[in-house]
Amino acid sequence: MTELSLRLAVSLAQIAAVMGIVMLTVMILTLAERKVLGWMQDRMGPMEVGPYGILQPIADGLKLFFKEDIVPAGANKAMFTLAPLLAMVPAMIGFAVIPFGPSVTLDAFGITIKPFVISDINIGILYILAFASIGAYGIILGGWSSNSKYSLLGGLRSAAQVISYELNVGLAIVGVLLLAGSLSLVTITEAQAGGFWHWFIWGARPDGFFPIHTQIFAFVVFVISAVAETNRVPFDLPEAESELVAGFFTEYSGMRFAFFFIAEYANMVLVSCVAASLFLGGWNAPYPGTILGYVGLERLAWVENVAWFTFKVYLFLFLFFWLRATLPRLRYDQLMRFGWKVMLPIALANIVVTAITAYFFPRG
Amino acid sequence: MEQVFFFYFAFVIAAAAVLVVALRNPIYSALALLIMFFHVAGLYVTLHAEFLAAVQIVVYAGAILVLYLFVVMLLNLRQDDRYHRQWPMAVAVGSTLVIEAVILMAMKGWTTPVVATGAETTVGGTGNTEAIGDVLYSTYLFPFEVASLILLVAMIGAIILAKKDLGEPAES
């Protein structure tokens, strides 16, 4: 029983660490987004709070925390409270299976610990997809329970959009799963070791350089669908300011609003982590091995791996901001047509082609 | 430990299933159904069928139930006329199921259920995802193909229903 409780303690510590990192990343993102947008639009971004505006997220957090909590008249109180939780929990829970660093094991206190992944379950990516699909409930219920037409329309739009693009996300990763032969993100990442030409976006076999199994089409479909699934520009129809005020969270204020806000950013981080793990080699460096390993510091090689993972994730997050600064919003019918008539056929064709090449040119 | 989890899941499944039909507000019914789906998935996990558990959530909770909610919200059902004309059908289906259960119990007797240890799902060192794929495309190939055909028919039917105005020019 002591071993069980020890495992529990270690898991809880890992969860706390990952949650802390995710929340910190979300805080950084709120500032980074405004700064990046500012620079792209030839502005300064927030400059008032702290040196160069770097304390802005803390000020925003305090403001939201102390704001009055308003529940609109005629709203369904229970659902109104439940909706932000239903949005936030699925966004945070997915990080449990993300490998942030090499899958080394650590023997401490008589038990084996995997320090860089909370739980290496054998259905890792399906677990993330399953909880991502639950995120729609928060949006849909938030829209419905607010007793407001704008909110309801935003919620319904969001539901349709999330369902449509979730399908594309699911189909886009099938090629990667075929090549890796596993649903575990740890195994998938390890299958891409040994240089950037082994990443699934390039898709060389373990013994060659030629991109026979390239997943670049799946990668493009995945990234576009992920942007759509997180309701970001140019797919932010659920909260289209010019037509729906603020969409499903029009009536929300204070901490409940903050929960939706955090959920959106946590979802961005999550899909960035998944994209990095599936297509860009996860924590693998773009060259074989690690530089720290070559100079004789094998024990510190994990620092380099974690740094590469962080770099890749922030690359995707920057892409999110870049898209927001560049592209106008799609119209609703364009969004649906694009999802079902462009993305879906590409994803399906990718599965067929990948299956054929993987059959005739197996990976060792 | 497993017994405790099983009885917890079983109890919540039964209670949530009753709530689905007993609650007056259709939104609450849908949420009770969501809770039930999650606990069914939990039951699968205790049986070491993680793949089924994840698929259960993705398909039922993530797709089908969201569509239910969609319809419920758009139609804005009146709460009073939900049960009319369903009683005869409900009695027929329910009594059939009860009789079936009684016959099954009488035939089999009260045998102790076989407890899954996870060993049979991981034959030859493969996970349960591979195991499902294997039996689906070998032992159960014919039922699988039949199910695919039925789904295809349903898909075509949905397209026909939605495209009633094929002759008219599409508005853009």
Short mmCIF file of C-alpha atoms in Angstrom, two decimals, chain A residues 4 76 78-79 82 86 122-123 126-127 129-131 133-134 136-137 140-141 144 152 155-157 159-160 163 166 181-183 331-333, chain B residues 1 25 27-28 30-31 34 37-38 50-51 53-55 57-58 60-67 69-70 73-74 76 127-130 172:
data_model
loop_
_atom_site.label_atom_id
_atom_site.label_comp_id
_atom_site.label_asym_id
_atom_site.label_seq_id
_atom_site.Cartn_x
_atom_site.Cartn_y
_atom_site.Cartn_z
CA LEU A 4 0.61 2.67 -4.19
CA ASN A 76 -29.90 28.26 -16.20
CA ALA A 78 -26.39 25.16 -12.87
CA MET A 79 -25.55 24.85 -16.56
CA LEU A 82 -20.96 23.86 -15.38
CA LEU A 86 -16.66 21.46 -19.11
CA ASN A 122 -1.29 2.65 -25.01
CA ILE A 123 -4.15 4.68 -26.52
CA LEU A 126 -7.19 8.52 -28.85
CA TYR A 127 -7.42 9.69 -25.26
CA LEU A 129 -9.13 13.07 -29.21
CA ALA A 130 -11.79 11.73 -26.86
CA PHE A 131 -11.39 14.57 -24.40
CA SER A 133 -14.45 16.13 -28.36
CA ILE A 134 -15.87 16.73 -24.89
CA ALA A 136 -17.63 21.09 -27.41
CA TYR A 137 -20.07 20.57 -24.53
CA ILE A 140 -22.62 24.46 -26.54
CA LEU A 141 -23.97 24.50 -22.96
CA TRP A 144 -27.57 27.58 -24.39
CA LEU A 152 -27.05 30.29 -28.52
CA GLY A 155 -22.75 27.77 -29.35
CA LEU A 156 -24.55 26.01 -32.19
CA ARG A 157 -22.06 27.25 -34.76
CA ALA A 159 -20.76 22.62 -32.18
CA ALA A 160 -21.12 22.17 -35.93
CA ILE A 163 -17.65 18.15 -34.99
CA GLU A 166 -12.61 16.91 -35.28
CA GLY A 181 2.14 1.14 -35.50
CA SER A 182 1.05 2.50 -32.16
CA LEU A 183 -1.39 4.91 -30.54
CA ARG A 331 -17.91 32.82 -43.92
CA TYR A 332 -19.91 30.00 -42.37
CA ASP A 333 -20.72 28.15 -45.60
CA MET B 1 -10.65 -3.08 -5.61
CA ASN B 25 -35.73 18.85 -19.23
CA ILE B 27 -30.96 19.08 -21.89
CA TYR B 28 -30.59 17.45 -18.50
CA ALA B 30 -28.71 14.57 -22.59
CA LEU B 31 -26.24 15.39 -19.83
CA LEU B 34 -23.19 11.93 -21.20
CA PHE B 37 -21.36 7.16 -21.61
CA PHE B 38 -18.40 8.11 -19.47
CA GLU B 50 -8.86 0.92 -23.37
CA PHE B 51 -9.38 1.21 -27.11
CA ALA B 53 -13.29 3.04 -23.94
CA ALA B 54 -11.71 5.79 -26.03
CA VAL B 55 -13.88 4.96 -29.06
CA ILE B 57 -16.20 8.55 -25.78
CA VAL B 58 -15.17 9.75 -29.25
CA TYR B 60 -21.02 8.48 -28.56
CA ALA B 61 -20.13 11.37 -26.30
CA GLY B 62 -18.15 13.38 -28.84
CA ALA B 63 -20.29 13.05 -31.95
CA ILE B 64 -23.70 11.47 -31.47
CA LEU B 65 -24.71 13.16 -28.25
CA VAL B 66 -23.56 16.57 -29.52
CA LEU B 67 -25.91 16.09 -32.47
CA LEU B 69 -28.04 18.37 -28.08
CA PHE B 70 -28.04 20.30 -31.33
CA MET B 73 -31.75 23.05 -28.60
CA LEU B 74 -32.99 23.93 -32.06
CA ASN B 76 -36.92 23.61 -28.17
CA GLY B 127 -2.37 -4.58 -27.26
CA ASN B 128 -6.13 -4.62 -27.42
CA THR B 129 -6.13 -2.23 -30.39
CA GLU B 130 -4.27 -4.80 -32.49
CA SER B 172 -25.26 30.79 -52.91
#
